[in-house]
């Protein structure tokens, strides 16, 4: 079933997926003086919106762990047990459900034993990312970004998760450690104190209670940095690494490393190979991890871009929709009952690092309003596929790629993307329902080619008598006057929140930390429906009380 139908009038050059129903003639909307329309269909449920769709990802890459998450105890920067307090405080209100660690590519060079036990006994290792610096014209530096001090290891990661109320998701090393290490890392984390030597080592570090880690990634990007495997080879490794891992009363959820973007063959061949062992073979796979980054083209500048680059990035972010449906159908060839769910454990807009960020921070830049719209339309896409996607992790939480936060020494800010996560938290655990949108599509030119993007994209969820609608207006200059209705119900009351700016490049900085923040918007209810102005270049959340 298509989550949002395109009713009519779609031009053949339309870019991207099914952001919302897109039309040119809008009889119902016109009748109310509006130029666009959103109709929520509560009778057509899609699935419960897993909180895990708002998951996060941290890796020892540039300034993510050291400086970002970990500031250490002997510092003036406020911290709890070495973890940046400002980060803890900012994360709690957005209810982070899960954090993935330690990578990323770093995971397949990481020896978890390096990061346990007394700090002064932990070895210093060459950082996996050290050689990427020249490609970014960055000077090599000393410090944790060059030689990993292993100060932030498993115990510290788990404490961070506990402080922010998130479940840990650990990605194990398949490229450079044997299967025994996954087994023993599970034992270290999950076996009760006093039972195994590993549990005693954990307890000696202060953590008597087992961690109960459920999510275990089996490698990362095995088609590339994770070992250059073929799908068949990786399927064999996956089976070997996950066979007979002790449970310690924890229902382990193994996540297999899936495709890069649209590589359907990776999906088809992995599933074929694994299921060749019989129908039960897929029982050991909880999730199939898709990675997809959209990024700016040209000089890949995060904050300096033209209007066509604005649309181009949004259109490429919108590709998430077709990636989900495409891999879902490839999985169905071997898994018709869909025992295995999709996990988009790396997604985001990836630009070049800003020159004014420290040399040892890789791909660090302050995300703009454009990145916030990428986040919003991506989270809407996940809502529309709540029946297929079990978890998604934005890459990455802080100081790199599609960050929610920027930190440097004692300075700390939230990005516009953070505000999107805050606005969308209202969807967590609600019932996603099909929603139809109609709006004039947007036209733009990219590389001399004329392209089209939908005019409004969004999603809706229902919890008791509250309907939450989130919607992106991608148009750079035109507001939409949008008639919003809930089929079979009467809207009694509504509250609105809007993130927008006249400046497409608007972003927060250490000097202007609140340059871009959401504001409340009036919602006028008439005859059981709403007509809402959706500003240009905006993300809007409507919380509607219905009867
Ligand atoms: O998020 C940065 C990197 O992108 C990750 O380490 C890797 O998995 C992906 O290629």
Coordinates of C-alpha atoms and ligand atoms in Angstrom, one line a residue:
X1 CA 0.0 0.0 0.0
X2 CA 1.3 3.4 -0.8
X3 CA 1.3 5.5 2.3
X4 CA 0.4 8.7 0.6
X5 CA -1.4 8.4 -2.7
X6 CA -0.6 10.8 -5.6
X7 CA -4.0 11.5 -6.8
X8 CA -3.5 13.2 -10.1
X9 CA -1.6 15.6 -12.3
X10 CA 2.0 14.4 -11.6
X11 CA 4.4 15.6 -14.2
X12 CA 6.8 13.0 -15.6
X13 CA 9.8 15.0 -14.4
X14 CA 8.8 14.9 -10.8
X15 CA 11.7 14.5 -8.5
X16 CA 11.7 12.2 -5.5
X17 CA 9.2 10.1 -3.8
X18 CA 5.7 10.5 -2.5
X19 CA 6.3 13.4 -0.2
X20 CA 2.6 14.1 -0.1
X21 CA -0.2 13.8 -2.6
X22 CA 0.7 16.4 -5.2
X23 CA -1.9 18.0 -7.4
X24 CA -2.4 21.0 -9.6
X25 CA -6.1 21.4 -9.5
X26 CA -7.4 21.7 -5.9
X27 CA -11.2 21.8 -6.0
X28 CA -11.7 21.2 -2.3
X29 CA -9.0 23.6 -1.2
X30 CA -10.1 26.3 -3.6
X31 CA -13.6 26.1 -2.2
X32 CA -12.2 27.4 1.1
X33 CA -9.9 30.0 -0.5
X34 CA -6.8 27.9 0.2
X35 CA -4.2 27.0 -2.4
X36 CA -3.4 23.6 -0.9
X37 CA -4.9 20.9 1.3
X38 CA -4.0 18.3 3.9
X39 CA -6.5 15.6 4.7
X40 CA -5.7 13.2 7.6
X41 CA -7.3 9.7 7.3
X42 CA -7.5 8.2 10.8
X43 CA -9.3 5.2 9.4
X44 CA -6.2 4.2 7.5
X45 CA -3.6 3.4 10.1
X46 CA 0.0 2.6 8.9
X47 CA 1.6 1.5 12.2
X48 CA 2.8 2.8 15.5
X49 CA 5.6 5.3 15.2
X50 CA 8.5 3.6 17.0
X51 CA 10.3 6.1 19.2
X52 CA 13.5 4.5 17.8
X53 CA 12.8 6.4 14.5
X54 CA 14.3 9.3 16.3
X55 CA 17.6 7.5 17.1
X56 CA 21.1 8.9 17.2
X57 CA 24.6 7.9 16.3
X58 CA 28.0 8.8 17.8
X59 CA 31.4 7.7 16.5
X60 CA 35.0 8.4 17.4
X61 CA 35.3 10.7 14.4
X62 CA 36.6 14.3 14.5
X63 CA 35.0 16.2 17.4
X64 CA 32.1 13.8 18.0
X65 CA 33.3 11.9 21.1
X66 CA 36.2 13.9 22.4
X67 CA 35.0 17.6 22.8
X68 CA 31.4 16.7 21.8
X69 CA 30.2 14.0 24.2
X70 CA 33.2 13.5 26.4
X71 CA 34.9 16.5 28.1
X72 CA 36.4 14.6 31.0
X73 CA 36.0 15.1 34.7
X74 CA 39.0 17.4 35.4
X75 CA 37.7 20.3 33.4
X76 CA 35.8 23.5 33.9
X77 CA 33.2 22.4 31.4
X78 CA 30.1 21.3 33.3
X79 CA 29.9 17.5 33.1
X80 CA 28.5 14.4 34.8
X81 CA 31.2 11.8 35.1
X82 CA 33.0 13.4 32.2
X83 CA 30.0 13.7 29.9
X84 CA 29.1 17.2 28.7
X85 CA 26.2 18.4 30.9
X86 CA 24.8 20.8 28.3
X87 CA 24.4 17.8 25.9
X88 CA 22.7 15.7 28.5
X89 CA 20.3 18.6 29.4
X90 CA 19.5 19.3 25.7
X91 CA 18.9 15.7 24.8
X92 CA 16.5 14.8 27.6
X93 CA 13.6 16.9 26.3
X94 CA 13.7 15.3 22.8
X95 CA 13.5 11.8 24.3
X96 CA 16.3 10.1 22.5
X97 CA 15.3 6.5 22.3
X98 CA 18.5 4.9 21.2
X99 CA 22.2 5.8 20.5
X100 CA 24.4 3.8 18.2
X101 CA 28.1 3.6 18.9
X102 CA 31.1 3.2 18.3
X103 CA 30.7 3.5 14.5
X104 CA 30.4 3.8 11.6
X105 CA 33.6 2.7 10.0
X106 CA 35.4 3.2 13.3
X107 CA 33.6 0.2 14.6
X108 CA 35.4 -2.2 12.4
X109 CA 38.8 -1.1 13.7
X110 CA 37.7 -0.8 17.3
X111 CA 38.8 -3.3 19.9
X112 CA 36.3 -3.1 22.7
X113 CA 38.9 -4.4 25.2
X114 CA 40.9 -1.2 24.7
X115 CA 38.0 0.8 26.3
X116 CA 37.4 -1.1 29.5
X117 CA 39.2 -1.3 32.8
X118 CA 41.4 1.4 34.6
X119 CA 41.9 4.5 32.5
X120 CA 45.7 4.5 32.9
X121 CA 45.9 0.9 31.6
X122 CA 43.9 1.7 28.4
X123 CA 46.1 1.7 25.3
X124 CA 46.5 4.6 22.9
X125 CA 45.7 3.7 19.3
X126 CA 46.0 5.4 16.0
X127 CA 42.6 6.8 15.2
X128 CA 40.8 5.1 12.2
X129 CA 40.0 8.5 10.7
X130 CA 43.5 10.0 10.9
X131 CA 44.2 9.7 7.2
X132 CA 40.9 11.4 6.1
X133 CA 42.2 14.7 7.3
X134 CA 44.4 15.4 4.3
X135 CA 41.5 14.9 1.9
X136 CA 39.8 17.7 3.7
X137 CA 42.9 19.9 3.7
X138 CA 43.2 19.6 7.4
X139 CA 46.4 19.6 9.2
X140 CA 47.2 16.5 11.3
X141 CA 46.9 17.3 14.9
X142 CA 47.9 15.7 18.1
X143 CA 45.3 14.8 20.7
X144 CA 42.4 12.2 20.7
X145 CA 41.6 12.8 17.1
X146 CA 45.0 11.4 16.1
X147 CA 45.7 9.0 18.9
X148 CA 42.7 7.5 20.5
X149 CA 43.1 7.5 24.2
X150 CA 40.2 5.1 24.7
X151 CA 39.0 7.2 27.6
X152 CA 35.4 6.9 26.3
X153 CA 34.7 3.1 26.2
X154 CA 31.8 0.8 26.9
X155 CA 31.1 1.8 30.5
X156 CA 31.2 5.5 29.6
X157 CA 28.9 4.9 26.6
X158 CA 26.4 3.1 28.7
X159 CA 26.4 5.8 31.4
X160 CA 25.8 8.4 28.7
X161 CA 22.8 6.3 27.4
X162 CA 21.5 6.0 30.9
X163 CA 21.9 9.8 31.6
X164 CA 19.8 10.6 28.6
X165 CA 17.3 7.7 28.8
X166 CA 18.3 6.0 25.6
X167 CA 18.9 2.4 24.8
X168 CA 22.4 1.4 23.7
X169 CA 23.0 0.1 20.2
X170 CA 26.5 -1.4 19.9
X171 CA 28.1 -2.0 16.5
X172 CA 30.5 -4.9 16.7
X173 CA 33.8 -5.3 14.8
X174 CA 33.6 -7.9 12.0
X175 CA 36.5 -6.7 9.8
X176 CA 39.3 -7.0 12.3
X177 CA 38.1 -9.0 15.4
X178 CA 37.0 -12.6 15.5
X179 CA 33.5 -13.7 16.3
X180 CA 34.6 -14.6 19.8
X181 CA 34.9 -10.9 20.6
X182 CA 31.2 -10.2 19.8
X183 CA 30.4 -13.1 22.1
X184 CA 32.6 -11.8 24.9
X185 CA 31.5 -8.2 24.5
X186 CA 27.9 -9.4 25.0
X187 CA 29.1 -11.3 28.0
X188 CA 30.9 -8.2 29.3
X189 CA 27.8 -6.1 29.0
X190 CA 25.0 -8.5 29.9
X191 CA 26.2 -11.2 32.3
X192 CA 25.3 -10.7 35.9
X193 CA 28.1 -9.6 38.3
X194 CA 29.8 -12.5 40.1
X195 CA 29.1 -15.0 37.3
X196 CA 31.7 -14.4 34.6
X197 CA 35.2 -12.9 34.6
X198 CA 33.9 -10.4 32.1
X199 CA 31.1 -9.3 34.5
X200 CA 33.7 -9.0 37.3
X201 CA 35.8 -6.7 35.1
X202 CA 32.7 -4.6 34.4
X203 CA 31.8 -4.5 38.1
X204 CA 35.3 -3.5 39.1
X205 CA 34.7 -0.5 36.8
X206 CA 31.8 0.5 39.0
X207 CA 28.9 -1.1 37.1
X208 CA 27.5 -4.0 39.1
X209 CA 24.2 -4.1 37.2
X210 CA 24.4 -5.7 33.8
X211 CA 23.8 -3.3 30.9
X212 CA 21.1 -5.4 29.2
X213 CA 22.2 -4.3 25.7
X214 CA 19.7 -5.5 23.2
X215 CA 20.8 -4.0 19.9
X216 CA 23.9 -5.4 18.3
X217 CA 25.1 -4.4 14.9
X218 CA 27.1 -7.0 13.1
X219 CA 29.8 -4.9 11.4
X220 CA 29.3 -1.7 9.5
X221 CA 29.2 -1.1 5.8
X222 CA 30.8 -4.5 5.0
X223 CA 30.6 -3.6 1.3
X224 CA 33.3 -1.0 2.0
X225 CA 35.2 0.1 5.1
X226 CA 33.7 -2.9 7.0
X227 CA 35.7 -5.5 5.1
X228 CA 35.0 -5.2 1.3
X229 CA 32.9 -8.4 1.5
X230 CA 30.5 -9.6 -1.2
X231 CA 26.9 -10.0 0.1
X232 CA 27.4 -13.8 0.1
X233 CA 30.6 -13.5 2.2
X234 CA 29.0 -11.1 4.6
X235 CA 25.9 -13.4 5.0
X236 CA 28.2 -16.2 6.0
X237 CA 30.0 -13.9 8.5
X238 CA 26.7 -12.7 9.9
X239 CA 25.6 -16.2 10.5
X240 CA 28.9 -17.1 12.2
X241 CA 29.1 -14.0 14.4
X242 CA 25.5 -14.4 15.6
X243 CA 25.3 -18.1 16.1
X244 CA 25.0 -19.2 19.7
X245 CA 25.7 -15.9 21.3
X246 CA 24.7 -16.2 25.0
X247 CA 21.5 -14.4 25.9
X248 CA 21.8 -13.7 29.7
X249 CA 18.0 -13.3 29.6
X250 CA 18.2 -10.4 27.2
X251 CA 16.4 -10.7 23.9
X252 CA 19.2 -9.8 21.6
X253 CA 18.4 -8.0 18.4
X254 CA 21.0 -8.5 15.7
X255 CA 21.2 -5.9 13.0
X256 CA 22.7 -6.9 9.7
X257 CA 24.6 -4.3 7.7
X258 CA 22.6 -3.4 4.7
X259 CA 23.1 -1.5 1.5
X260 CA 24.6 1.8 0.6
X261 CA 21.7 3.9 -0.8
X262 CA 20.1 2.2 -3.8
X263 CA 22.3 -0.9 -4.0
X264 CA 19.4 -3.3 -4.3
X265 CA 21.7 -6.1 -5.3
X266 CA 23.3 -6.1 -1.9
X267 CA 19.9 -6.6 -0.3
X268 CA 18.7 -9.3 -2.7
X269 CA 21.9 -11.3 -2.5
X270 CA 22.3 -11.1 1.3
X271 CA 18.7 -12.3 1.9
X272 CA 19.0 -15.0 -0.8
X273 CA 22.2 -16.3 0.7
X274 CA 21.0 -16.2 4.3
X275 CA 17.6 -17.8 3.6
X276 CA 19.2 -20.6 1.6
X277 CA 19.8 -22.2 4.9
X278 CA 16.1 -22.6 5.4
X279 CA 13.2 -20.5 6.5
X280 CA 14.4 -20.2 10.1
X281 CA 17.6 -18.5 9.0
X282 CA 16.1 -15.1 9.0
X283 CA 14.9 -15.5 12.6
X284 CA 18.3 -14.3 13.8
X285 CA 18.0 -11.0 12.0
X286 CA 16.1 -8.2 13.7
X287 CA 16.9 -5.4 11.3
X288 CA 18.4 -4.7 8.0
X289 CA 20.5 -1.5 8.1
X290 CA 20.3 1.0 5.2
X291 CA 22.7 3.9 5.0
X292 CA 21.8 7.0 2.9
X293 CA 23.4 10.4 2.9
X294 CA 22.3 13.2 0.7
X295 CA 24.8 16.0 0.3
X296 CA 25.3 19.3 -1.4
X297 CA 27.0 19.2 -4.7
X298 CA 29.6 21.6 -6.2
X299 CA 31.8 22.9 -3.4
X300 CA 29.5 21.1 -0.9
X301 CA 29.2 24.2 1.2
X302 CA 26.9 23.8 4.1
X303 CA 26.0 27.5 4.5
X304 CA 26.6 29.1 1.2
X305 CA 24.2 27.8 -1.5
X306 CA 21.9 29.0 -4.2
X307 CA 18.1 28.5 -4.4
X308 CA 18.5 25.6 -6.8
X309 CA 20.9 23.9 -4.4
X310 CA 18.3 24.3 -1.8
X311 CA 15.7 22.4 -3.9
X312 CA 18.3 19.9 -5.1
X313 CA 19.2 18.9 -1.6
X314 CA 15.6 18.5 -0.5
X315 CA 14.9 16.5 -3.6
X316 CA 17.8 14.2 -2.9
X317 CA 16.8 13.8 0.7
X318 CA 13.3 12.8 -0.5
X319 CA 14.9 9.8 -2.2
X320 CA 14.6 8.1 1.2
X321 CA 11.1 7.2 0.3
X322 CA 12.0 5.2 -2.8
X323 CA 14.9 3.6 -1.0
X324 CA 12.7 2.3 1.7
X325 CA 10.1 0.8 -0.7
X326 CA 12.8 -0.5 -3.0
X327 CA 14.7 -2.4 -0.4
X328 CA 11.5 -3.5 1.3
X329 CA 10.4 -5.2 -1.9
X330 CA 13.8 -6.7 -2.4
X331 CA 13.7 -8.1 1.1
X332 CA 10.2 -9.6 0.4
X333 CA 11.7 -11.9 -2.3
X334 CA 13.3 -14.0 0.5
X335 CA 11.3 -12.8 3.5
X336 CA 7.6 -12.5 2.3
X337 CA 6.3 -12.2 5.8
X338 CA 8.7 -9.4 6.6
X339 CA 10.1 -10.8 9.8
X340 CA 13.1 -8.5 9.2
X341 CA 12.5 -4.7 9.5
X342 CA 14.4 -1.9 8.0
X343 CA 16.8 0.1 10.2
X344 CA 18.1 3.3 8.6
X345 CA 21.1 3.5 11.0
X346 CA 22.9 6.3 9.2
X347 CA 21.1 9.2 7.4
X348 CA 21.6 12.8 7.0
X349 CA 22.9 15.7 4.8
X350 CA 26.6 15.6 4.3
X351 CA 28.5 18.8 3.4
X352 CA 32.2 19.8 3.5
X353 CA 33.6 20.9 6.8
X354 CA 33.5 24.6 7.6
X355 CA 36.9 26.3 7.4
X356 CA 36.4 28.0 10.7
X357 CA 35.9 24.8 12.6
X358 CA 39.0 23.3 14.3
X359 CA 41.2 21.2 12.1
X360 CA 40.7 18.0 14.0
X361 CA 36.9 18.2 13.6
X362 CA 35.9 16.3 10.5
X363 CA 32.9 17.4 8.4
X364 CA 31.8 19.9 11.1
X365 CA 29.6 22.8 10.2
X366 CA 26.5 24.5 11.6
X367 CA 23.5 23.0 9.8
X368 CA 21.1 25.5 8.3
X369 CA 17.4 25.8 7.8
X370 CA 18.0 23.6 4.7
X371 CA 19.3 20.8 6.8
X372 CA 16.3 21.2 9.2
X373 CA 14.0 20.7 6.2
X374 CA 16.0 17.6 5.2
X375 CA 15.5 16.3 8.7
X376 CA 11.8 17.1 8.8
X377 CA 11.0 15.5 5.4
X378 CA 13.1 12.4 6.4
X379 CA 11.3 11.9 9.7
X380 CA 8.0 12.4 7.8
X381 CA 9.1 9.7 5.4
X382 CA 9.8 7.3 8.3
X383 CA 6.3 8.0 9.7
X384 CA 4.7 7.2 6.4
X385 CA 6.6 3.9 6.5
X386 CA 6.1 3.2 10.2
X387 CA 5.1 -0.4 9.3
X388 CA 8.5 -1.0 7.7
X389 CA 11.1 1.1 9.6
X390 CA 11.9 0.0 13.1
X391 CA 14.8 2.4 13.9
X392 CA 16.6 5.3 12.3
X393 CA 19.8 7.0 13.5
X394 CA 20.7 10.5 12.3
X395 CA 24.4 10.8 11.5
X396 CA 25.7 12.1 13.7
X397 CA 24.6 13.6 17.0
X398 CA 27.2 16.3 17.5
X399 CA 30.0 18.1 15.7
X400 CA 29.8 16.2 12.4
X401 CA 27.6 15.8 9.4
X402 CA 23.9 16.3 10.2
X403 CA 24.4 17.3 13.8
X404 CA 21.8 18.4 16.3
X405 CA 24.6 20.1 18.4
X406 CA 27.8 21.9 18.0
X407 CA 30.3 22.1 20.8
X408 CA 33.8 23.5 21.2
X409 CA 35.4 23.7 24.6
X410 CA 32.8 25.3 26.9
X411 CA 30.6 26.5 24.0
X412 CA 27.6 24.6 23.0
X413 CA 24.6 25.3 20.7
X414 CA 21.7 23.4 19.2
X415 CA 21.2 23.4 15.4
X416 CA 17.9 23.9 13.5
X417 CA 17.8 20.1 13.1
X418 CA 17.6 19.8 16.9
X419 CA 14.4 21.9 16.8
X420 CA 12.9 19.5 14.2
X421 CA 13.6 16.6 16.5
X422 CA 11.9 18.5 19.4
X423 CA 8.9 19.2 17.2
X424 CA 8.6 15.7 15.9
X425 CA 8.9 14.1 19.4
X426 CA 5.1 14.4 19.6
X427 CA 4.8 11.6 17.1
X428 CA 6.6 9.1 19.2
X429 CA 4.4 6.1 20.0
X430 CA 1.4 7.6 18.2
X431 CA -0.4 5.8 15.4
X432 CA 0.8 6.9 11.9
X433 CA -2.2 7.3 9.6
X434 CA -2.3 7.9 5.9
X435 CA -2.5 11.6 5.0
X436 CA -3.2 13.2 1.6
X437 CA -1.7 16.5 0.7
X438 CA -2.4 18.6 -2.4
X439 CA -0.3 21.6 -3.4
X440 CA 1.2 23.0 -6.5
X441 CA 4.6 21.4 -7.2
X442 CA 7.8 23.4 -7.1
X443 CA 10.0 23.7 -10.2
X444 CA 13.7 24.3 -10.2
X445 CA 16.7 23.9 -12.4
X446 CA 19.7 21.7 -11.6
X447 CA 22.7 21.3 -13.9
X448 CA 20.7 22.9 -16.7
X449 CA 17.8 20.4 -16.3
X450 CA 14.4 21.4 -15.2
X451 CA 13.1 19.4 -12.2
X452 CA 10.0 19.3 -10.0
X453 CA 9.5 18.6 -6.3
X454 CA 6.3 18.2 -4.5
X455 CA 4.7 21.3 -3.1
X456 CA 3.9 20.1 0.5
X457 CA 5.2 16.9 2.2
X458 CA 4.3 15.6 5.6
X459 CA 2.8 13.0 7.9
X460 CA 0.2 12.7 10.6
X461 CA -0.3 10.6 13.7
X462 CA -3.2 10.0 16.1
X463 CA -3.1 9.5 19.8
X464 CA -6.4 9.5 21.7
X465 CA -8.1 12.8 20.6
X466 CA -4.9 14.5 19.4
X467 CA -3.9 14.5 15.8
X468 CA -0.3 15.7 15.1
X469 CA 0.4 16.9 11.6
X470 CA 3.9 17.8 10.5
X471 CA 4.5 19.4 7.2
X472 CA 7.3 20.9 5.1
X473 CA 6.7 23.7 2.7
X474 CA 9.8 23.5 0.5
X475 CA 9.1 26.6 -1.6
X476 CA 11.8 29.2 -1.1
X477 CA 9.6 32.2 -1.4
X478 CA 5.9 31.3 -1.5
X479 CA 3.7 30.6 1.5
X480 CA 0.9 28.1 1.2
X481 CA -2.6 28.7 2.5
X482 CA -3.5 25.2 3.5
X483 CA -6.9 23.7 4.4
X484 CA -6.4 21.0 7.0
X485 CA -9.1 18.5 7.8
X486 CA -9.4 15.2 9.6
X487 CA -11.7 12.8 7.8
X488 CA -14.6 11.6 9.9
X489 CA -13.8 14.0 12.8
X490 CA -14.2 17.6 13.8
X491 CA -11.3 19.7 14.7
X492 CA -12.1 21.6 18.0
X493 CA -8.9 23.3 18.8
X494 CA -5.3 23.5 17.6
X495 CA -1.8 24.6 18.4
X496 CA 0.9 25.4 15.9
X497 CA 4.7 25.5 16.0
X498 CA 6.8 26.8 13.0
X499 CA 10.5 26.7 12.2
X500 CA 11.2 29.1 9.3
X501 CA 13.3 32.1 8.2
X502 CA 13.4 34.5 5.3
X503 CA 17.0 33.5 5.1
X504 CA 17.4 30.1 3.6
X505 CA 20.9 29.9 5.0
X506 CA 19.8 30.8 8.6
X507 CA 21.7 28.8 11.2
X508 CA 22.8 29.1 14.8
X509 CA 26.4 29.9 15.8
X510 CA 28.3 30.2 19.0
X511 CA 27.9 34.0 18.7
X512 CA 24.2 33.8 17.8
X513 CA 22.9 30.6 19.4
X514 CA 19.2 31.4 18.9
X515 CA 19.3 32.9 15.4
X516 CA 16.9 30.2 14.3
X517 CA 14.4 28.7 16.7
X518 CA 10.8 27.6 16.4
X519 CA 7.9 29.9 17.3
X520 CA 4.3 29.4 18.2
X521 CA 1.8 30.0 15.5
X522 CA -1.9 30.7 15.9
X523 CA -4.3 28.1 14.6
X524 CA -7.8 29.2 13.7
X525 CA -10.5 26.5 13.7
X526 CA -13.6 27.2 11.6
X527 CA -16.4 24.7 11.0
X528 CA -14.3 21.8 12.3
X529 CA -11.4 22.5 10.0
X530 CA -8.3 24.7 9.9
X531 CA -6.9 27.0 7.3
X532 CA -3.2 27.5 8.1
X533 CA -0.6 29.7 6.5
X534 CA 2.5 27.6 5.9
X535 CA 5.4 30.1 5.5
X536 CA 7.9 29.6 2.7
X537 CA 10.9 27.3 3.6
X538 CA 9.2 26.0 6.7
X539 CA 8.5 23.1 9.0
X540 CA 5.1 23.3 10.7
X541 CA 3.7 21.1 13.5
X542 CA 0.0 21.3 14.1
X543 CA -1.5 19.6 17.2
X544 CA -5.2 19.3 16.7
X545 CA -7.8 18.2 19.2
X546 CA -10.6 16.4 17.5
X547 CA -13.9 14.8 18.4
Ligands
LIG1 O1 29.0 8.9 9.5 C1 30.3 8.9 8.9 C2 30.6 7.6 8.2 O2 29.8 7.4 7.1 C3 30.5 6.4 8.9 O3 31.6 6.1 9.7 C4 30.3 5.3 7.9 O4 29.6 4.2 8.3 C5 29.7 6.1 6.8 O5 30.3 5.8 5.6

